[in-house]
Each structure stands twice: as structure tokens, then as C-alpha cells.
PDB file of C-alpha atoms in Angstrom:
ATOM      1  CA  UNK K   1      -0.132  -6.731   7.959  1.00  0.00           C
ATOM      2  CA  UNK K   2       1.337  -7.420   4.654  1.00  0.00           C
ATOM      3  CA  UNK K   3       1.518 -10.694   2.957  1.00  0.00           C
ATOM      4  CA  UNK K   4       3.210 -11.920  -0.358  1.00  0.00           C
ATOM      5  CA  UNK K   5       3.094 -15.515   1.212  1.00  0.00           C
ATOM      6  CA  UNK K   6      -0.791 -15.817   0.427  1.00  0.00           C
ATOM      7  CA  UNK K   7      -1.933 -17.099  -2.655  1.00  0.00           C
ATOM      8  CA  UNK K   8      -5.021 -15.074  -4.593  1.00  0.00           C
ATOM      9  CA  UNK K   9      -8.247 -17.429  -5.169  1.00  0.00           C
ATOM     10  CA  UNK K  10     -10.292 -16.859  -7.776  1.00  0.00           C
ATOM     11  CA  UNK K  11     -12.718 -14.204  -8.297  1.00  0.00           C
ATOM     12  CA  UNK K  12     -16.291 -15.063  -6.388  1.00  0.00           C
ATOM     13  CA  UNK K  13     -14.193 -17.069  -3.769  1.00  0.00           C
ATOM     14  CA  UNK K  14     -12.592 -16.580  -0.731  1.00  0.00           C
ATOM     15  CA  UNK K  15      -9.163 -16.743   1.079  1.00  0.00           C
ATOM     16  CA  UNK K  16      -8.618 -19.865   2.921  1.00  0.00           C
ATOM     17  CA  UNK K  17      -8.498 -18.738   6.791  1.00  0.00           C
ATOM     18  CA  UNK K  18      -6.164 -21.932   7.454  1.00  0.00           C
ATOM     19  CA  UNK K  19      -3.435 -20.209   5.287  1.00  0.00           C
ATOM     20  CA  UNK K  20      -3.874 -16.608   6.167  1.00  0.00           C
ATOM     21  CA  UNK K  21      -3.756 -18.073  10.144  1.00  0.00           C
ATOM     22  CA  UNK K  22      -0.385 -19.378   9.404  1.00  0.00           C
ATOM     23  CA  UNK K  23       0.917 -15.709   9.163  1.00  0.00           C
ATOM     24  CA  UNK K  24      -0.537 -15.010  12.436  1.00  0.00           C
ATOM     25  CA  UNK K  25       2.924 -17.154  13.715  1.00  0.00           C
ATOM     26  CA  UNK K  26       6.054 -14.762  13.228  1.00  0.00           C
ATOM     27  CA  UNK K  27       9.075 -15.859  11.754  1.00  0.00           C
ATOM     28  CA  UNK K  28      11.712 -14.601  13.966  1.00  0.00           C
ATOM     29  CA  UNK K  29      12.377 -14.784  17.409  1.00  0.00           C
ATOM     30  CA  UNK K  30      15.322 -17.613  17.170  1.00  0.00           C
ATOM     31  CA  UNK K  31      16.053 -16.711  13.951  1.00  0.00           C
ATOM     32  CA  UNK K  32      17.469 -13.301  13.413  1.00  0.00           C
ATOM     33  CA  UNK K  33      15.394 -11.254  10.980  1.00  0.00           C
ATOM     34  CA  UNK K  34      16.932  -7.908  11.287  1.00  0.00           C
ATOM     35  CA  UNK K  35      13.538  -6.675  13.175  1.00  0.00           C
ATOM     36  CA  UNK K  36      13.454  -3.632  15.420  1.00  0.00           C
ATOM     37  CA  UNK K  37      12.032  -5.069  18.707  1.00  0.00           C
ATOM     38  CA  UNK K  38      12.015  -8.950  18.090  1.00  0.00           C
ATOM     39  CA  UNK K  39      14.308 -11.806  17.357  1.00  0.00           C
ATOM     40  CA  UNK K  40      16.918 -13.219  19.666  1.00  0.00           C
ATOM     41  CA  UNK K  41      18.830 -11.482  22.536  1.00  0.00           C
ATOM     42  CA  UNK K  42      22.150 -13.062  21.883  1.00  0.00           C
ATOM     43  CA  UNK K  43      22.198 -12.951  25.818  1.00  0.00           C
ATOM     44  CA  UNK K  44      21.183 -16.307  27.230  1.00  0.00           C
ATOM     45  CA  UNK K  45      19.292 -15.437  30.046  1.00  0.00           C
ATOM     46  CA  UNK K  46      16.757 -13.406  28.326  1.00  0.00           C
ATOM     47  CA  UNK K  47      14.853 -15.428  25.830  1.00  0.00           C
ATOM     48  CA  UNK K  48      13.778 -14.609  22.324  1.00  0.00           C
ATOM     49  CA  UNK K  49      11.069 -12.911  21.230  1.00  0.00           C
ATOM     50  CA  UNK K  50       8.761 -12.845  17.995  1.00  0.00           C
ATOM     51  CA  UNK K  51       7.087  -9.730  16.514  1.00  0.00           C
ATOM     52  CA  UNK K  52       4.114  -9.582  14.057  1.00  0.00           C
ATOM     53  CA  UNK K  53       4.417  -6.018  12.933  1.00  0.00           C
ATOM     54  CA  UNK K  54       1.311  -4.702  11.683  1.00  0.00           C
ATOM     55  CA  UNK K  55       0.232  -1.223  10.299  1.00  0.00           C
ATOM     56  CA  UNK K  56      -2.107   1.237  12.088  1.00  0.00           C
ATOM     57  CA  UNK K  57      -1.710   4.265   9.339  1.00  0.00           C
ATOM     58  CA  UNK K  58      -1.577   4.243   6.026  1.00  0.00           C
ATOM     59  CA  UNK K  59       1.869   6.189   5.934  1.00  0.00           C
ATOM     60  CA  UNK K  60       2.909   3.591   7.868  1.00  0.00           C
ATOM     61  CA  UNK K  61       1.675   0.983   5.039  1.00  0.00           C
ATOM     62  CA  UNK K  62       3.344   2.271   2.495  1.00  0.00           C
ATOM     63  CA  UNK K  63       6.151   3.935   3.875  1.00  0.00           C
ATOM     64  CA  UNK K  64       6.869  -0.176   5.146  1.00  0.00           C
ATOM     65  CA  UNK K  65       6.047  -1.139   1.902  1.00  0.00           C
ATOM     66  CA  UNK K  66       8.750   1.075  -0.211  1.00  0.00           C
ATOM     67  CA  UNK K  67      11.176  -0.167   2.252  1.00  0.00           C
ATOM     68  CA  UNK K  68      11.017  -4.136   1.496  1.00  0.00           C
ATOM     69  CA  UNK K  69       9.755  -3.598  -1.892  1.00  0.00           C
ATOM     70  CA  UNK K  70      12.075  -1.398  -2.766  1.00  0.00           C
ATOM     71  CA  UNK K  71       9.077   0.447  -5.148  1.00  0.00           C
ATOM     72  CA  UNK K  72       8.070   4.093  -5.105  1.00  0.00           C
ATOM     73  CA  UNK K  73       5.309   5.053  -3.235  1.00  0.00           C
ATOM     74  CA  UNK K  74       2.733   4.573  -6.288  1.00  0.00           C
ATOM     75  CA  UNK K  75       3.903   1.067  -6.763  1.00  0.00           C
ATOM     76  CA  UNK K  76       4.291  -0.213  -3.288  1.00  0.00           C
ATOM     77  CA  UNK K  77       1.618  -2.291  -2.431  1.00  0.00           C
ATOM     78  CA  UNK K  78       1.844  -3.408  -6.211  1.00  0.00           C
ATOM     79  CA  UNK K  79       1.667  -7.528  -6.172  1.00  0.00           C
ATOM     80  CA  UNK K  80       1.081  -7.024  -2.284  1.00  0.00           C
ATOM     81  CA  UNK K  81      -1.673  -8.442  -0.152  1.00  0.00           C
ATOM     82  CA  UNK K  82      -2.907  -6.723   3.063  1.00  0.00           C
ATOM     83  CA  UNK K  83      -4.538  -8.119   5.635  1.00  0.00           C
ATOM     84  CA  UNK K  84      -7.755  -6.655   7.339  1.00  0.00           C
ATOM     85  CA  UNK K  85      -7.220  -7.801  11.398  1.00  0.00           C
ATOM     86  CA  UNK K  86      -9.628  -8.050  14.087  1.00  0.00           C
ATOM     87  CA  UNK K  87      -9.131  -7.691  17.827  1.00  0.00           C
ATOM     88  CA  UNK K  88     -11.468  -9.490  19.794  1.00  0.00           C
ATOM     89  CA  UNK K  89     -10.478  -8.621  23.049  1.00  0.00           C
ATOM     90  CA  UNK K  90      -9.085  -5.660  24.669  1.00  0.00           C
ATOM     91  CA  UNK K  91      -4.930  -5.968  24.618  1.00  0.00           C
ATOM     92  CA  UNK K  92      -2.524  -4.176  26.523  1.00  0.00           C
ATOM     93  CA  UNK K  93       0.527  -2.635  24.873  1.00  0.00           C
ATOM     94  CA  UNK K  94       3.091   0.258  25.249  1.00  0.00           C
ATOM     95  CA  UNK K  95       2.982   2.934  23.454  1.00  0.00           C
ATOM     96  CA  UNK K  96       5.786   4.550  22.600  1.00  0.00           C
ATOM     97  CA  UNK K  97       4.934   6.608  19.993  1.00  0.00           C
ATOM     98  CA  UNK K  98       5.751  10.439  19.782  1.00  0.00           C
ATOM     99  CA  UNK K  99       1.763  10.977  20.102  1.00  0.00           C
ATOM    100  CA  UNK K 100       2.190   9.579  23.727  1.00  0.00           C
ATOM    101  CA  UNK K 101       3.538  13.071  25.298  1.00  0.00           C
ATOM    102  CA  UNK K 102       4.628   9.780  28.378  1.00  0.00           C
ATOM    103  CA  UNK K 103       6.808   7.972  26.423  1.00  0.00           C
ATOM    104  CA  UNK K 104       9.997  10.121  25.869  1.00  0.00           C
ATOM    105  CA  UNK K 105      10.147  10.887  29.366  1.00  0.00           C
ATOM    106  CA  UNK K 106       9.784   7.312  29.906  1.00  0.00           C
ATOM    107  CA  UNK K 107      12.294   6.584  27.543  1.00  0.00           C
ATOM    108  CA  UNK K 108      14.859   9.236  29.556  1.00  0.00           C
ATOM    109  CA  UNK K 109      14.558   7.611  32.524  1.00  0.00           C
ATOM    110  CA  UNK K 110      15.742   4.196  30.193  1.00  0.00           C
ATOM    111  CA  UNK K 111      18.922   6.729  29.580  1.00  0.00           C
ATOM    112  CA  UNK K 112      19.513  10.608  27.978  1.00  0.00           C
ATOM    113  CA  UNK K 113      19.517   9.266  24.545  1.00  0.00           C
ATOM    114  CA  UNK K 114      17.349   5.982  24.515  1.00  0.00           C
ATOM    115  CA  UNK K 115      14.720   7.861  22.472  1.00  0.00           C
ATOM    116  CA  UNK K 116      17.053   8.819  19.641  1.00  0.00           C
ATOM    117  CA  UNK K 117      18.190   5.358  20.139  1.00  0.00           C
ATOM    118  CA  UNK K 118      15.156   3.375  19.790  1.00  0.00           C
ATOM    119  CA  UNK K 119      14.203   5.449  16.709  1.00  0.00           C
ATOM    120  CA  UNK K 120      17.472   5.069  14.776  1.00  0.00           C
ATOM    121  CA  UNK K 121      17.000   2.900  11.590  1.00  0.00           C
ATOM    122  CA  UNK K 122      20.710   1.639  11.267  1.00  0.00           C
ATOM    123  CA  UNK K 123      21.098   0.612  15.245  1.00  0.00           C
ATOM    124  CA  UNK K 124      17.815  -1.333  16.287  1.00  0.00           C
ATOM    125  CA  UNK K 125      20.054  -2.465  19.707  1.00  0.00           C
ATOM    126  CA  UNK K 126      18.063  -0.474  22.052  1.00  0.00           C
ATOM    127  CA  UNK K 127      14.876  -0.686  20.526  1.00  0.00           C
ATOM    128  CA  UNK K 128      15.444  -4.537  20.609  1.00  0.00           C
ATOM    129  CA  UNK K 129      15.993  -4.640  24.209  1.00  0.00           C
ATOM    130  CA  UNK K 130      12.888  -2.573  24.738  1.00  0.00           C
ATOM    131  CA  UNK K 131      10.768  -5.217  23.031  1.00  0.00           C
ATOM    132  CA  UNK K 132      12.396  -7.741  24.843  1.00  0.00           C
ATOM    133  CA  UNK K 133      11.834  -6.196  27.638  1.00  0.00           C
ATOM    134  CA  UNK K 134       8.021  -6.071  26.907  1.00  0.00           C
ATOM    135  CA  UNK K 135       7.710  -9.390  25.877  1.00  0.00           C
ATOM    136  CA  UNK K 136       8.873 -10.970  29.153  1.00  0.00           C
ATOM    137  CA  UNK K 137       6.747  -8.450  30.965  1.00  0.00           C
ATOM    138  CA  UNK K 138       3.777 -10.723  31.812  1.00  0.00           C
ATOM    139  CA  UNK K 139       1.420  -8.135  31.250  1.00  0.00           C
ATOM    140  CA  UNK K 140       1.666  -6.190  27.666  1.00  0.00           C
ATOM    141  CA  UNK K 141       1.384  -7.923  24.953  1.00  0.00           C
ATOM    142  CA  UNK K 142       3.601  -5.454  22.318  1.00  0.00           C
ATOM    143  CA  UNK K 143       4.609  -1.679  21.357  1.00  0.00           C
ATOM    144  CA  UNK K 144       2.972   0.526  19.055  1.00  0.00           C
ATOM    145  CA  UNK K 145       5.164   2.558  18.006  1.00  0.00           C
ATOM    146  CA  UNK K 146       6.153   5.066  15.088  1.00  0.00           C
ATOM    147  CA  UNK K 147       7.789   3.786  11.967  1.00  0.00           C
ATOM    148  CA  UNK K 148      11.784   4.481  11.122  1.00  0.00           C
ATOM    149  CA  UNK K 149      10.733   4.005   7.684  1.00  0.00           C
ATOM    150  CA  UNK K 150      10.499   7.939   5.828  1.00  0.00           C
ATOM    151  CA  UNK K 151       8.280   8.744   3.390  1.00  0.00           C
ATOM    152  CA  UNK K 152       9.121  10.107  -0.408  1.00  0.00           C
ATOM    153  CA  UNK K 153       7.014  13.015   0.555  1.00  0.00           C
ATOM    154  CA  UNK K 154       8.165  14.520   3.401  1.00  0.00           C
ATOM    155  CA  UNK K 155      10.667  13.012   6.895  1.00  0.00           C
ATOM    156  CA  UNK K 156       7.791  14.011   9.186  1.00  0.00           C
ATOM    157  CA  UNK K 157       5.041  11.494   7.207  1.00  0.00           C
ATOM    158  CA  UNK K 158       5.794   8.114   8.837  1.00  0.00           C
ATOM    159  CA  UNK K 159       2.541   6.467  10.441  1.00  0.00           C
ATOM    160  CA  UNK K 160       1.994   4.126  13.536  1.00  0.00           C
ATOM    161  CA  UNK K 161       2.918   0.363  13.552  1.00  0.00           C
ATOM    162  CA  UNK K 162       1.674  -2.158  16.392  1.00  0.00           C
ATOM    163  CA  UNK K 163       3.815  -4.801  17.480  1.00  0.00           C
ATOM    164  CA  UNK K 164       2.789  -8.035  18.771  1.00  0.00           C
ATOM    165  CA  UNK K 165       5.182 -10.133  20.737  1.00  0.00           C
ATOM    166  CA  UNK K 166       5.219 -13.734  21.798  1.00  0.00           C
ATOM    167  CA  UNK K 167       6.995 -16.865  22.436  1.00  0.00           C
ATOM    168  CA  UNK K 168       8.755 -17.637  18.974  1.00  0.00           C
ATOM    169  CA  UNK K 169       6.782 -20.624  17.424  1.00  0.00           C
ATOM    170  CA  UNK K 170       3.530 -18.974  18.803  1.00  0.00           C
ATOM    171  CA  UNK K 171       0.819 -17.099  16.923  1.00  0.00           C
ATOM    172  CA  UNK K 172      -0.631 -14.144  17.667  1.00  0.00           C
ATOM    173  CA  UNK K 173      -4.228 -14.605  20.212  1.00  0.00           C
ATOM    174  CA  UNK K 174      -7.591 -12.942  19.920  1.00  0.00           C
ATOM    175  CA  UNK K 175      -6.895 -11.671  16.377  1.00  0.00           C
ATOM    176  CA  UNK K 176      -9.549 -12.734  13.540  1.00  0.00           C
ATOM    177  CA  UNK K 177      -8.676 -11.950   9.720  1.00  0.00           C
ATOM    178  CA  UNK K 178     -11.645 -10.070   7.785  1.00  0.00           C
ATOM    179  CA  UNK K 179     -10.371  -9.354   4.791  1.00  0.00           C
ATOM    180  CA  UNK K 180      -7.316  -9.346   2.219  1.00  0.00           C
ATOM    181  CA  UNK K 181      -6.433  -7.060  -0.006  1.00  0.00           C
ATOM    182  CA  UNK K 182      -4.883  -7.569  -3.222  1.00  0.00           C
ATOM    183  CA  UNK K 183      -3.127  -5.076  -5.267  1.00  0.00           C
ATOM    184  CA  UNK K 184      -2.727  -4.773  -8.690  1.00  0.00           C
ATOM    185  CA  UNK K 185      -1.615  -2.773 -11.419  1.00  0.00           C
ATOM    186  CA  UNK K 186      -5.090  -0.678 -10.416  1.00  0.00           C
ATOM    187  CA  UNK K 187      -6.007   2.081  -8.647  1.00  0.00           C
ATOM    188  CA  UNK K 188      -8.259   0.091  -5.932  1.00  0.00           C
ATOM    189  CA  UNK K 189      -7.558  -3.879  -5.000  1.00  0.00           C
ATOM    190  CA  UNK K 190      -9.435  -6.533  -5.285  1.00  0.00           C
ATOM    191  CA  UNK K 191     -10.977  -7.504  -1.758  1.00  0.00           C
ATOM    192  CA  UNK K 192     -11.568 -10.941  -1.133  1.00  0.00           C
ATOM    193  CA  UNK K 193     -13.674 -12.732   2.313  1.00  0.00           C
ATOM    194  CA  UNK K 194     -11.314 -15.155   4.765  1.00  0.00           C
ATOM    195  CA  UNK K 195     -13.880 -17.961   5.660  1.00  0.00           C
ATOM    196  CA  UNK K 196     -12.769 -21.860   6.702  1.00  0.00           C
ATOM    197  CA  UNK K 197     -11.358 -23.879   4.833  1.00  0.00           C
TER     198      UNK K 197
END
């Protein structure tokens, strides 16, 4: 997960775990973000969703962060902070990535071209439904799920992203923060604890 919103403490301290749990609460699900597989379904009888989108791969970290920092690769996580997260608990999601040999048969069945669908980066309509879909499913709670974001060094580079999705206005369960990671002008960041306050 990557953070702007969280303010750096001092060196010897720690970051407050009140604040970094506030961005454990998506900010979509009403309000329409321009996220793949969460917001609103502009059809009434299927609610909203939210989406915390978090990075399983590096490629995925930085390919993200080129995309809304609009940075080369070197620079991307530059004045970023990444979060360290935690399960603790088991979780069920779909995975839909292209590692899941499953999921573009799956994904046929859905219709012939659902899986060039879901992965198109200018049309996120099917891959939207899909994560409403999942949402309202009772029993997974997200996706994880390739990135549409490229990387400067080659198409086929792009890493894994989890999604979580919930009720909008509701955080993310059974996830702990460890760590954050602030980046710099420097090769390696400066890691700082999340403890209480």
C-alpha cells in the first residue's frame, strides 16, 4: 500500500498506528475514483463497493507508482511512503491473475472477451462488475489480480496487486501495519515502527 497521506515522525520515533489505521478505510465506493474493481455501480440494485489496492510484487509497486506519480521508474517511490501489512487470519479471494492457469477459462465462461476486457486500462467496465460481483459474494473478500499498469522496461514486467473490498465507509479486517517506508532522494528508505498512539 502506498501512502502520501501519512506524515514522517522524527528519527528514533515511530508512526502513529491511529493515523496509518485511517488508510485501512478506502476512499471510494460512493464516490467514483476511477478504480478498476471498486466504486459505485451506477445501477441501483447493486450497491457500491470500496477497494484498498495493495501491492504483492515489486513491479507491481513501482509500475503503480509511475502511474500516479507520473515519475520514472528511479524516482517513483520518491516522497512516497509504503506500508508493510499483516494478515492475521487466513482470507479468501479470487485470483484472477494470469499465474492462475483457472482464471481465463473462468473469465470465458463470463463471455469470449471478458479477459481482454477486465485487463484493458482505458475500459475498467467489466473489471468493475467483476469486483462488484465479488464484493457482494458473501464469501471472498477481494481479487488479486495482475496490474494494467506497464513497466518502462519491458510490457510483460507488471507484478500482482491484491484487492480488498468492503462496504464503503468500512476498513479493511484482520490486517495489522508493521512498518512504513519512507523514500527519499536515497537509494534505501528510512523504515520507521507503527506502535499506538
Amino acid at each position: 500500500m502506498t501512502s502520501t497521506l501519512l506524515p514522517k515522525p522524527p528519527a528514533g520515533k515511530h508512526v502513529s498506528k491511529m493515523q496509518a489505521n485511517r488508510l485501512l478505510t478506502p476512499g471510494d465506493g460512493v464516490l467514483e475514483l476511477n478504480n478498476r474493481f471498486s466504486g459505485p455501480s451506477y445501477n441501483p440494485p447493486i450497491p457500491a463497493a470500496a477497494g484498498l489496492y495493495c501491492v504483492l510484487q515489486q513491479q507491481a509497486l513501482v509500475n503503480e507508482s509511475m502511474h500516479y506519480s507520473r515519475k520514472v521508474g528511479t524516482w517513483a517511490l520518491a516522497d512516497r511512503c509504503v506500508l508493510k501489512m499483516r494478515l492475521m487470519g487466513s482470507m479468501l479471494v479470487a485470483d484472477l491473475s494470469p499465474h492462475n492457469p483457472r482464471a481465463r477459462r473462468f473469465l470465458r465462461e463470463l463471455g469470449k472477451d471478458a479477459w481482454e476486457q477486465m485487463v484493458d486500462f482505458k475500459d475498467c467496465s467489466v473489471a468493475r462488475g467483476i469486483g462488484l460481483a465479488v464484493a457482494q459474494s458473501g464469501a471472498l473478500r477481494g481479487l488479486s489480480v495482475q496490474t494494467v499498469r506497464e513497466s518502462e522496461r519491458s510490457p510483460e514486467e507488471r507484478g500482482d496487486n491484491i484487492v480488498f473490498l468492503m462496504s464503503p465507509g468500512h476498513a479493511v479486517s484482520n490486517v495489522y501495519i508493521e512498518k512504513a517506508y519512507y523514500f527519499g532522494k536515497r537509494y534505501a528508505p528510512e523504515i520507521f515502527p507503527v506502535a499506538f498512539p
